[in-house]
Amino acid sequence: MSSSFKALGRLLRYARGYRRTISGAIACSVINKLFDIAPELLIGVAIDVVVNQETSFVAQLGFESPRSQIMMLGILTFVIWAGESLFEYLYQLMWRGLSQRLQSDLRQDVYQHVQQLDMSFFESRPSGQLVATLNDDVNQLERFLDGGANAIVQVLVTVLAIGTVFFVLSPLIALLAFVPVPLIIAGAFYFQRKASPLYADVREKVGVLSGRLANNIAGIATIKSFTAEAREAARVRADSEAYVEANRRAIRMSSAFIPVIRMGILTGFLATFLVGGLQALSGELNVGAYGVLVFLTQRLLWPMTGLANVVDLFERAMASTRRLFNLLDTPCQTQDQGTQTLSAPVRGEVILSDVHFRYSRTHGGIKGVSLTIPAGQMVALVGTTGAGKSTLIKLLLRFLQPQKGALYLDGVPIDQLSLHELRRHLALVSQDVYLFEGRIRDNIAYGRPEASDEEIIRAARQAEAWDFINALPEGLDTLIGERGARLSGGQRQRLSLARALLKDAPVLILDEATSAVDNETEAAIQRSLAHIAHGRTVIVIAHRLSTIVNADNIVVLEHGEIVEQGDHQALLALNGRYASQWRVQTGHASDVSGV
């Protein structure tokens, strides 16, 4: 079984909760198609009435006069057209409603699963490709369910219903007319096998293009500052042309299918037209029956030209479905199976015991780190880039899983806590501040949406952000733009700190929160720390050693190992790596070697 039919089977299993809707939609499509082909039968019956009058087929049903026969056919025509219209409305309502619900459910399920994946997953995949999968791929499935599914059902009904009529009226003509059908179906499956990898390539190319566009739009300031517009436009052009070429190959395959189908249709139609005509002339076939066969041949074969479009929709949808389910099948390395809870009040003691972690690609990480951070203390992690500082924070937040060793919060192994239980007691302020498009109020209250304005203002004051917020015309209701684009870097950092403070977690983590801010913001954050450090555990990653001179313990990391620790004065007296770096930053170093 091809990959497309495997994807269809997986989709049907996923949609088993909609079986009643699917059955209803199929039933309406079947009834609509039966009503749709009925007028051709009425035309043949009408011809029979005109030719044979009192001896016609309708006369045998009790309508003896030709006038009453015509009136009966008129009433029947009205009923058939009304029934066709009604069931067309119903099947469109059901199929389109199903497509909307199914695409929405699938998008939500995939998104919810993606949210649970490890940070390493997002670090190894362009965000644009994920957005393309969640949007464009889901939309491809929606387009197929909107029209393609109904078309497949109605083609099958057409073949079965018209085939039955043919074999009743003339088995010989039925055989001749149906000769092209297996060839058409075989051609459709041949096309499907050839088209499947082509459409998979189309979906891959659109993901690459979406990723390129998303990255370039996010990095537009860098592009402009390096006057790289022409170079980036050329890259987008190359990705766009690759997408066009992939589509061209798929279209070339689908376009070649229709002329072949037309020749098959011509063969079946000529057989009915010529053989049926000769039988009607010789009296072997009723004239009305001949008219029915001629009209039904077209109704049987011409819709099959649409098979190319249906298969095209099907292949695009199944290529997208495979990508969606592949994403849904991506395993979560961090298992959220913890059941323990922390005893209130949470003190915030953090212990790392012989913790090891190594990145598979860069081979960096940490090895054998053991560290106790007493509740209520401020601990600073310092070291060169790649020393393992941020890795320790990711392990504590369970963005990563240690390969050996364990981490504890208030004496409880963190993998025995649910992710919600663990992370609600941790507040993170990162160097790369992410603010959501919307109001300042919503961004500060992101961790506690129910917080009152008084609590929001208190957190803003603690983060020394209230002065600039209050000076804005809209205050807390000020719209900040995408990623906070309307604010300065220092303002964004202070809002991030206010957001963490409002969460009021017992453990506050500052991951290089002052490395990219101005002196004023750095001083503001230092003043904030002096007030907020009381009663909570504070873990600080800092390159600027001036921000952590008051830390209770300073831990120096190198190549993933702890090489020094102590308070500021003790480390200066040790005259090791920390002291060397301190001299470099304060301008008292005879050389710039060191950490």
Coordinates of C-alpha atoms in Angstrom, one line a residue:
M1 CA 0.0 0.0 0.0
S2 CA 1.4 3.4 -1.0
S3 CA 2.3 6.0 1.5
S4 CA -0.7 8.1 0.5
F5 CA -3.2 5.4 1.3
K6 CA -1.3 4.8 4.6
A7 CA -1.7 8.5 5.4
L8 CA -5.4 8.2 4.5
G9 CA -5.9 5.2 6.8
R10 CA -4.2 7.1 9.6
L11 CA -6.4 10.1 8.9
L12 CA -9.6 8.0 9.1
R13 CA -8.4 6.5 12.4
Y14 CA -7.8 10.0 13.7
A15 CA -11.3 11.1 12.6
R16 CA -13.1 8.1 14.1
G17 CA -14.9 10.6 16.5
Y18 CA -16.6 12.0 13.4
R19 CA -17.9 8.7 12.0
R20 CA -21.5 9.8 12.2
T21 CA -20.8 13.0 10.3
I22 CA -18.7 11.2 7.7
S23 CA -21.5 8.6 7.2
G24 CA -24.1 11.4 6.9
A25 CA -21.9 13.3 4.4
I26 CA -21.3 10.2 2.3
A27 CA -25.1 9.3 2.3
C28 CA -26.0 12.9 1.2
S29 CA -23.3 12.7 -1.6
V30 CA -24.7 9.3 -2.8
I31 CA -28.4 10.5 -2.8
N32 CA -27.4 13.7 -4.5
K33 CA -25.6 11.8 -7.3
L34 CA -28.5 9.5 -7.8
F35 CA -30.8 12.5 -8.2
D36 CA -28.2 14.0 -10.5
I37 CA -28.2 11.2 -13.0
A38 CA -32.0 10.7 -12.9
P39 CA -32.8 13.5 -15.5
E40 CA -31.0 11.4 -18.2
L41 CA -33.3 8.5 -17.4
L42 CA -36.3 10.9 -17.7
I43 CA -35.1 12.1 -21.1
G44 CA -35.1 8.5 -22.3
V45 CA -38.5 7.9 -20.8
A46 CA -39.8 11.1 -22.4
I47 CA -38.6 10.0 -25.8
D48 CA -40.3 6.7 -25.3
V49 CA -43.5 8.5 -24.4
V50 CA -43.4 10.7 -27.6
V51 CA -42.5 7.7 -29.8
N52 CA -44.7 5.0 -28.4
Q53 CA -47.4 7.0 -26.6
E54 CA -50.1 4.6 -25.3
T55 CA -47.7 1.6 -25.4
S56 CA -44.8 3.4 -23.7
F57 CA -43.2 2.3 -20.5
V58 CA -45.0 5.0 -18.5
A59 CA -48.4 3.8 -19.9
Q60 CA -47.7 0.4 -18.2
L61 CA -47.7 2.2 -14.9
G62 CA -51.3 3.4 -15.3
F63 CA -50.9 6.7 -17.1
E64 CA -52.6 5.8 -20.3
S65 CA -52.8 9.2 -22.2
P66 CA -49.6 10.8 -23.5
R67 CA -50.7 14.1 -21.8
S68 CA -50.9 12.5 -18.4
Q69 CA -47.6 10.8 -19.0
I70 CA -45.9 14.1 -19.8
M71 CA -47.5 15.8 -16.7
M72 CA -46.3 12.9 -14.5
L73 CA -42.8 13.3 -15.9
G74 CA -42.9 17.0 -15.3
I75 CA -43.8 16.5 -11.6
L76 CA -41.2 13.9 -11.3
T77 CA -38.6 16.2 -12.8
F78 CA -39.4 18.9 -10.3
V79 CA -39.1 16.4 -7.4
I80 CA -35.8 15.2 -8.7
W81 CA -34.3 18.7 -9.1
A82 CA -35.6 19.7 -5.7
G83 CA -34.1 16.6 -4.2
E84 CA -30.8 17.1 -5.9
S85 CA -30.6 20.7 -4.7
L86 CA -31.5 19.7 -1.1
F87 CA -28.9 17.0 -0.8
E88 CA -26.3 19.1 -2.5
Y89 CA -26.9 21.7 0.3
L90 CA -26.7 19.0 2.9
Y91 CA -23.5 17.3 1.6
Q92 CA -21.7 20.6 1.3
L93 CA -22.8 21.6 4.8
M94 CA -21.5 18.3 6.2
W95 CA -18.3 18.0 4.2
R96 CA -17.3 21.6 4.8
G97 CA -18.3 21.4 8.4
L98 CA -16.2 18.2 8.7
S99 CA -13.2 19.8 7.0
Q100 CA -13.4 22.8 9.4
R101 CA -13.7 20.7 12.5
L102 CA -11.1 18.2 11.5
Q103 CA -8.5 20.7 10.4
S104 CA -9.1 22.7 13.6
D105 CA -8.7 19.6 15.8
L106 CA -5.6 18.4 13.9
R107 CA -4.0 21.9 14.1
Q108 CA -4.7 22.1 17.8
D109 CA -3.5 18.6 18.6
V110 CA -0.3 19.1 16.6
Y111 CA 0.3 22.4 18.2
Q112 CA -0.3 21.1 21.7
H113 CA 2.1 18.2 21.0
V114 CA 4.7 20.6 19.6
Q115 CA 4.5 22.6 22.8
Q116 CA 5.5 19.6 24.8
L117 CA 8.6 18.8 22.7
D118 CA 12.1 19.5 24.1
M119 CA 13.8 22.8 23.4
S120 CA 16.4 20.9 21.3
F121 CA 13.6 20.2 18.8
F122 CA 13.0 23.9 18.2
E123 CA 16.7 24.7 18.1
S124 CA 17.2 22.2 15.3
R125 CA 14.2 23.3 13.1
P126 CA 13.4 26.6 11.5
S127 CA 10.2 28.1 13.0
G128 CA 9.0 29.0 9.5
Q129 CA 8.8 25.3 8.6
L130 CA 6.7 24.6 11.7
V131 CA 4.4 27.4 10.9
A132 CA 4.0 26.1 7.3
T133 CA 3.1 22.7 8.6
L134 CA 0.6 24.1 11.1
N135 CA -1.0 26.4 8.5
D136 CA -0.4 25.5 4.9
D137 CA -0.4 21.7 5.4
V138 CA -3.6 21.8 7.4
N139 CA -5.2 24.0 4.8
Q140 CA -4.3 21.5 2.1
L141 CA -6.2 18.8 4.0
E142 CA -9.1 21.2 4.4
R143 CA -9.2 21.8 0.6
F144 CA -9.4 18.1 -0.1
L145 CA -12.2 17.5 2.4
D146 CA -14.1 20.6 1.0
G147 CA -14.4 19.1 -2.4
G148 CA -12.2 16.1 -3.2
A149 CA -13.8 13.6 -0.8
N150 CA -17.3 14.3 -2.2
A151 CA -15.9 14.0 -5.8
I152 CA -14.5 10.5 -5.1
V153 CA -17.7 9.3 -3.5
Q154 CA -19.8 10.6 -6.4
V155 CA -17.5 9.1 -9.1
L156 CA -18.0 5.7 -7.4
V157 CA -21.7 6.1 -7.2
T158 CA -21.8 7.2 -10.9
V159 CA -20.0 4.1 -12.0
L160 CA -22.1 1.7 -9.9
A161 CA -25.5 3.3 -10.7
I162 CA -25.0 3.8 -14.4
G163 CA -23.4 0.4 -14.7
T164 CA -26.5 -1.2 -13.3
V165 CA -28.7 0.7 -15.7
F166 CA -26.5 -0.2 -18.7
F167 CA -26.5 -3.9 -17.9
V168 CA -30.3 -3.9 -17.5
L169 CA -30.9 -2.2 -20.8
S170 CA -28.1 -3.7 -23.0
P171 CA -25.4 -6.0 -21.6
L172 CA -23.4 -5.7 -24.8
I173 CA -23.3 -1.9 -24.9
A174 CA -22.5 -2.0 -21.1
L175 CA -19.4 -4.1 -21.8
L176 CA -18.3 -1.8 -24.6
A177 CA -18.9 1.4 -22.6
F178 CA -17.1 0.1 -19.6
V179 CA -14.0 -1.0 -21.4
P180 CA -12.2 2.4 -20.8
V181 CA -13.2 2.4 -17.1
P182 CA -10.5 0.0 -15.8
L183 CA -7.9 1.8 -18.0
I184 CA -9.0 5.2 -16.5
I185 CA -8.8 3.8 -13.0
A186 CA -5.4 2.1 -13.6
G187 CA -4.2 5.4 -15.1
A188 CA -5.3 7.3 -12.0
F189 CA -3.4 4.9 -9.7
Y190 CA -0.4 5.0 -11.9
F191 CA -0.5 8.8 -11.7
Q192 CA -0.9 8.6 -7.9
R193 CA 2.2 6.5 -7.5
K194 CA 4.2 8.8 -9.8
A195 CA 2.8 12.0 -8.2
S196 CA 3.2 11.0 -4.5
P197 CA 7.0 11.8 -4.3
L198 CA 6.5 14.9 -6.4
Y199 CA 3.9 16.4 -4.0
A200 CA 6.0 15.4 -1.0
D201 CA 8.8 17.5 -2.6
V202 CA 6.4 20.4 -3.1
R203 CA 5.5 20.4 0.6
E204 CA 9.1 20.3 1.5
K205 CA 10.0 23.2 -0.7
V206 CA 7.1 25.3 0.6
G207 CA 8.4 24.6 4.2
V208 CA 11.9 25.8 3.2
L209 CA 10.4 29.0 1.6
S210 CA 8.3 29.7 4.6
G211 CA 11.3 29.3 6.9
R212 CA 13.4 31.7 4.7
L213 CA 10.6 34.3 4.7
A214 CA 10.0 34.1 8.5
N215 CA 13.7 34.3 9.3
N216 CA 14.3 37.3 7.0
I217 CA 11.3 39.2 8.3
A218 CA 12.5 38.6 11.9
G219 CA 16.0 39.7 11.0
I220 CA 15.1 42.7 8.7
A221 CA 17.1 45.1 10.9
T222 CA 20.3 43.0 10.4
I223 CA 19.6 42.7 6.7
K224 CA 19.3 46.5 6.3
S225 CA 22.3 47.3 8.5
F226 CA 24.5 45.1 6.4
T227 CA 22.9 46.3 3.1
A228 CA 22.2 42.6 2.3
E229 CA 18.8 43.2 0.7
A230 CA 19.9 42.1 -2.7
R231 CA 21.6 39.0 -1.4
E232 CA 18.6 38.0 0.7
A233 CA 16.2 38.7 -2.2
A234 CA 18.3 36.4 -4.4
R235 CA 18.0 33.7 -1.7
V236 CA 14.3 34.1 -1.5
R237 CA 14.1 34.0 -5.3
A238 CA 16.1 30.8 -5.4
D239 CA 13.8 29.1 -2.8
S240 CA 10.7 30.4 -4.6
E241 CA 12.0 29.1 -7.9
A242 CA 12.7 25.7 -6.3
Y243 CA 9.1 25.7 -5.1
V244 CA 7.8 26.7 -8.6
E245 CA 9.9 23.9 -10.2
A246 CA 8.7 21.3 -7.7
N247 CA 5.1 22.4 -8.5
R248 CA 5.9 22.4 -12.3
R249 CA 7.0 18.7 -12.1
A250 CA 3.8 17.8 -10.3
I251 CA 1.6 19.8 -12.6
R252 CA 3.3 18.2 -15.7
M253 CA 2.4 14.8 -14.4
S254 CA -1.3 15.8 -13.6
S255 CA -1.7 17.6 -16.9
A256 CA -0.6 14.5 -18.9
F257 CA -3.3 12.5 -17.3
I258 CA -6.3 14.3 -18.8
P259 CA -5.6 13.8 -22.5
V260 CA -5.3 10.0 -21.9
I261 CA -8.6 10.0 -20.1
R262 CA -10.3 11.9 -22.9
M263 CA -9.2 9.2 -25.5
G264 CA -10.7 6.5 -23.2
I265 CA -13.9 8.5 -22.9
L266 CA -14.1 8.8 -26.7
T267 CA -13.7 5.1 -27.1
G268 CA -16.6 4.3 -24.7
F269 CA -18.8 7.0 -26.2
L270 CA -18.3 5.9 -29.8
A271 CA -19.1 2.3 -28.8
T272 CA -22.4 3.3 -27.2
F273 CA -23.2 5.7 -30.0
L274 CA -22.5 3.4 -33.0
V275 CA -23.5 0.0 -31.6
G276 CA -26.6 1.3 -29.8
G277 CA -27.7 3.3 -32.9
L278 CA -27.4 0.2 -35.1
Q279 CA -29.4 -1.8 -32.5
A280 CA -32.1 0.9 -32.4
L281 CA -32.3 0.9 -36.2
S282 CA -32.7 -2.8 -36.3
G283 CA -35.4 -2.8 -33.6
E284 CA -33.2 -4.7 -31.1
L285 CA -33.1 -1.7 -28.8
N286 CA -35.9 0.7 -27.8
V287 CA -35.4 4.3 -29.0
G288 CA -35.9 5.7 -25.5
A289 CA -33.4 3.2 -24.1
Y290 CA -30.9 4.3 -26.8
G291 CA -31.3 7.9 -25.8
V292 CA -30.8 6.9 -22.1
L293 CA -27.6 5.0 -23.0
V294 CA -26.1 7.9 -25.0
F295 CA -26.8 10.4 -22.3
L296 CA -25.6 8.2 -19.5
T297 CA -22.4 7.3 -21.3
Q298 CA -21.4 11.0 -21.1
R299 CA -22.5 11.1 -17.4
L300 CA -20.4 8.0 -16.7
L301 CA -17.2 8.9 -18.5
W302 CA -16.9 12.7 -18.6
P303 CA -16.8 13.1 -14.8
M304 CA -13.7 10.9 -14.9
T305 CA -11.8 13.7 -16.4
G306 CA -12.1 15.3 -13.0
L307 CA -10.1 12.3 -11.5
A308 CA -6.9 14.2 -12.3
N309 CA -8.0 17.1 -10.2
V310 CA -9.3 14.9 -7.5
V311 CA -6.1 12.8 -7.4
D312 CA -4.1 16.1 -7.4
L313 CA -6.0 17.3 -4.4
F314 CA -5.7 13.9 -2.8
E315 CA -1.9 13.8 -3.2
R316 CA -1.4 17.3 -2.0
A317 CA -3.6 16.6 1.1
M318 CA -1.9 13.2 1.9
A319 CA 1.6 14.7 1.5
S320 CA 0.5 17.4 4.1
T321 CA -1.2 14.7 6.2
R322 CA 2.1 12.8 6.4
R323 CA 4.0 15.9 7.5
L324 CA 1.4 16.6 10.2
F325 CA 1.4 13.1 11.6
N326 CA 5.2 12.9 11.4
L327 CA 5.2 16.0 13.6
L328 CA 2.5 14.5 15.9
D329 CA 4.7 11.3 16.2
T330 CA 7.8 13.1 17.2
P331 CA 8.6 11.7 20.6
C332 CA 9.0 13.9 23.7
Q333 CA 12.3 13.2 25.4
T334 CA 11.1 14.9 28.6
Q335 CA 8.4 12.8 30.0
D336 CA 5.8 14.6 32.1
Q337 CA 5.0 11.7 34.4
G338 CA 5.8 13.2 37.8
T339 CA 3.1 12.9 40.5
Q340 CA 4.7 14.4 43.6
T341 CA 4.0 17.9 44.9
L342 CA 6.1 20.2 46.9
S343 CA 5.3 20.9 50.5
A344 CA 4.1 24.5 51.2
P345 CA 5.7 26.8 51.6
V346 CA 8.2 26.1 48.9
R347 CA 11.6 27.2 50.2
G348 CA 13.6 27.1 46.9
E349 CA 16.5 24.9 47.8
V350 CA 18.2 23.6 44.6
I351 CA 20.7 20.7 44.6
L352 CA 22.6 19.3 41.6
S353 CA 24.1 15.8 42.2
D354 CA 26.8 14.6 39.8
V355 CA 24.9 16.0 36.8
H356 CA 26.1 15.1 33.3
F357 CA 24.8 16.3 29.9
R358 CA 26.4 16.3 26.5
Y359 CA 25.0 17.8 23.3
S360 CA 25.2 15.3 20.5
R361 CA 26.3 17.7 17.8
T362 CA 28.7 20.1 19.5
H363 CA 29.8 17.7 22.3
G364 CA 29.6 20.5 24.7
G365 CA 27.6 20.4 28.0
I366 CA 28.4 19.7 31.6
K367 CA 30.1 16.8 33.4
G368 CA 30.0 15.8 37.0
V369 CA 28.5 19.0 38.4
S370 CA 27.5 18.9 42.0
L371 CA 26.2 22.0 43.6
T372 CA 24.0 23.0 46.6
I373 CA 22.1 26.3 46.4
P374 CA 20.5 26.9 49.8
A375 CA 17.0 28.4 49.9
G376 CA 17.0 32.2 50.0
Q377 CA 20.5 32.7 48.7
M378 CA 21.8 34.4 45.6
V379 CA 24.1 32.2 43.5
A380 CA 25.9 33.4 40.4
L381 CA 27.2 31.2 37.5
V382 CA 30.1 32.7 35.6
G383 CA 32.4 31.4 32.9
T384 CA 33.3 31.7 29.2
T385 CA 30.8 31.1 26.5
G386 CA 30.1 27.4 26.3
A387 CA 31.2 26.7 29.8
G388 CA 27.8 25.1 30.6
K389 CA 26.0 27.9 32.5
S390 CA 22.8 28.0 30.4
T391 CA 22.8 24.2 30.2
L392 CA 22.5 24.0 33.9
I393 CA 19.4 26.4 33.8
K394 CA 17.9 24.3 30.9
L395 CA 18.3 21.2 33.0
L396 CA 16.7 22.8 36.0
L397 CA 13.7 23.9 34.0
R398 CA 13.7 20.4 32.4
F399 CA 14.1 21.9 28.9
L400 CA 16.8 19.1 28.8
Q401 CA 17.1 15.8 30.5
P402 CA 20.4 14.9 32.3
Q403 CA 22.1 11.8 31.0
K404 CA 23.4 11.1 34.5
G405 CA 22.8 12.5 37.9
A406 CA 19.8 14.2 39.4
L407 CA 18.5 17.7 40.3
Y408 CA 16.4 18.4 43.4
L409 CA 14.0 21.1 44.4
D410 CA 13.4 21.2 48.2
G411 CA 14.8 17.7 48.3
V412 CA 12.4 16.2 45.7
P413 CA 13.9 15.0 42.4
I414 CA 12.6 17.3 39.7
D415 CA 11.7 14.4 37.4
Q416 CA 9.2 13.2 40.1
L417 CA 7.4 16.5 39.8
S418 CA 5.0 17.3 36.9
L419 CA 6.3 20.0 34.6
H420 CA 3.6 22.3 35.8
E421 CA 4.4 21.7 39.4
L422 CA 8.1 22.3 38.8
R423 CA 7.9 25.3 36.5
R424 CA 5.3 27.2 38.5
H425 CA 7.9 27.6 41.2
L426 CA 10.6 28.9 38.8
A427 CA 10.6 32.3 37.2
L428 CA 13.0 33.0 34.2
V429 CA 14.3 36.3 32.9
S430 CA 16.3 35.6 29.8
Q431 CA 18.9 37.6 27.8
D432 CA 16.7 37.1 24.7
V433 CA 13.6 38.8 26.0
Y434 CA 10.4 37.7 24.3
L435 CA 7.4 39.9 24.6
F436 CA 4.0 39.1 23.0
E437 CA 2.3 41.5 20.7
G438 CA -0.4 43.3 22.7
R439 CA -0.6 45.5 25.8
I440 CA 2.1 46.1 28.5
R441 CA -0.5 44.9 31.1
D442 CA -0.9 41.5 29.3
N443 CA 2.8 40.9 29.0
I444 CA 3.5 41.6 32.7
A445 CA 0.6 39.5 33.8
Y446 CA 1.4 36.6 31.4
G447 CA 2.3 34.3 34.2
R448 CA -0.7 35.4 36.3
P449 CA -3.5 36.5 34.0
E450 CA -5.8 37.0 36.9
A451 CA -3.5 39.5 38.7
S452 CA -5.0 42.9 39.6
D453 CA -3.7 46.2 38.4
E454 CA -2.3 46.9 41.9
E455 CA -0.2 43.7 41.7
I456 CA 0.9 44.5 38.2
I457 CA 2.0 48.0 39.2
R458 CA 3.8 46.7 42.3
A459 CA 5.8 44.2 40.1
A460 CA 6.6 47.0 37.7
R461 CA 7.8 49.2 40.5
Q462 CA 10.0 46.4 41.8
A463 CA 11.5 46.0 38.3
E464 CA 11.9 49.8 38.1
A465 CA 9.7 49.8 35.0
W466 CA 6.8 51.8 36.3
D467 CA 8.3 55.2 35.7
F468 CA 8.5 54.7 31.9
I469 CA 5.2 52.8 31.8
N470 CA 3.4 55.6 33.6
A471 CA 4.9 58.2 31.3
L472 CA 3.4 56.5 28.2
P473 CA 0.0 58.0 27.0
E474 CA -1.8 54.7 27.3
G475 CA 0.1 53.5 30.4
L476 CA -0.5 49.7 31.0
D477 CA -2.7 49.6 27.9
T478 CA 0.1 50.7 25.6
L479 CA 0.5 48.4 22.6
I480 CA 4.1 47.4 22.3
G481 CA 4.2 45.8 18.8
E482 CA 5.6 42.4 17.7
R483 CA 8.2 41.2 20.2
G484 CA 8.0 44.6 21.9
A485 CA 9.4 46.4 18.9
R486 CA 8.1 49.8 20.1
L487 CA 10.2 49.7 23.3
S488 CA 13.9 50.0 23.8
G489 CA 16.0 47.0 24.8
G490 CA 16.2 48.2 28.4
Q491 CA 12.5 48.7 28.6
R492 CA 11.8 45.2 27.3
Q493 CA 14.2 43.7 29.8
R494 CA 12.5 45.5 32.7
L495 CA 9.1 44.3 31.6
S496 CA 10.5 40.8 31.4
L497 CA 11.8 41.2 35.0
A498 CA 8.4 42.6 36.1
R499 CA 6.7 39.5 34.5
A500 CA 8.9 37.2 36.5
L501 CA 8.4 39.1 39.7
L502 CA 4.6 39.1 39.4
K503 CA 4.8 35.3 39.1
D504 CA 6.2 35.4 42.6
A505 CA 8.1 32.1 42.3
P506 CA 10.4 31.0 45.1
V507 CA 13.3 30.6 42.6
L508 CA 14.2 33.4 40.3
I509 CA 16.6 32.8 37.4
L510 CA 18.3 35.6 35.6
D511 CA 20.0 34.2 32.4
E512 CA 22.5 36.9 31.4
A513 CA 19.7 39.4 31.9
T514 CA 22.1 42.4 32.0
S515 CA 24.5 41.4 29.2
A516 CA 22.8 43.4 26.4
V517 CA 21.4 46.4 28.3
D518 CA 22.6 49.9 29.0
N519 CA 24.2 51.0 32.2
E520 CA 21.0 52.6 33.5
T521 CA 19.1 49.3 33.0
E522 CA 21.9 47.3 34.6
A523 CA 21.9 49.6 37.6
A524 CA 18.1 49.4 37.8
I525 CA 18.2 45.6 37.7
Q526 CA 20.9 45.6 40.4
R527 CA 18.7 47.8 42.6
S528 CA 15.8 45.5 42.0
L529 CA 17.8 42.4 43.0
A530 CA 18.7 44.1 46.3
H531 CA 15.0 44.3 47.1
I532 CA 13.7 41.1 45.7
A533 CA 16.4 38.7 46.7
H534 CA 15.1 38.5 50.3
G535 CA 13.0 35.4 50.8
R536 CA 13.7 33.8 47.5
T537 CA 16.5 31.8 45.8
V538 CA 18.1 33.8 43.0
I539 CA 20.3 32.1 40.3
V540 CA 22.2 34.6 38.2
I541 CA 24.2 34.0 35.0
A542 CA 26.3 37.0 34.3
H543 CA 29.2 38.1 32.1
R544 CA 29.3 41.5 33.9
L545 CA 30.9 40.5 37.2
S546 CA 29.9 43.9 38.7
T547 CA 26.3 42.7 38.8
I548 CA 27.0 39.7 41.1
V549 CA 29.6 41.0 43.6
N550 CA 27.0 40.7 46.4
A551 CA 26.1 37.1 45.6
D552 CA 26.3 34.6 48.4
N553 CA 28.2 32.2 46.2
I554 CA 29.9 32.6 42.8
V555 CA 30.4 29.4 40.8
V556 CA 33.0 29.5 38.1
L557 CA 32.5 27.0 35.3
E558 CA 34.9 25.9 32.6
H559 CA 34.4 23.2 30.0
G560 CA 31.3 22.0 31.8
E561 CA 33.0 21.6 35.2
I562 CA 33.1 23.7 38.4
V563 CA 36.6 25.0 38.8
E564 CA 36.1 27.6 41.5
Q565 CA 33.4 28.8 43.9
G566 CA 33.0 31.2 46.8
D567 CA 31.9 34.8 47.5
H568 CA 33.5 37.7 45.6
Q569 CA 36.2 38.5 48.2
A570 CA 37.2 34.8 48.6
L571 CA 37.6 34.4 44.9
L572 CA 39.7 37.5 44.6
A573 CA 41.9 36.2 47.4
L574 CA 42.2 32.9 45.5
N575 CA 43.7 34.8 42.6
G576 CA 42.4 32.3 40.1
R577 CA 40.2 32.5 37.0
Y578 CA 37.6 34.7 38.6
A579 CA 40.2 37.2 39.9
S580 CA 41.8 37.3 36.4
Q581 CA 38.5 38.1 34.8
W582 CA 37.6 40.7 37.4
R583 CA 40.9 42.5 36.7
V584 CA 40.1 42.4 33.0
Q585 CA 36.7 44.0 33.5
T586 CA 37.9 46.6 35.9
G587 CA 40.9 47.6 33.8
H588 CA 43.6 46.3 36.1
A589 CA 44.8 43.4 34.1
S590 CA 48.3 43.2 32.7
D591 CA 47.0 40.9 30.0
V592 CA 43.6 39.8 28.8
S593 CA 44.0 36.1 29.3
G594 CA 41.8 34.2 31.6
V595 CA 38.2 33.2 31.8

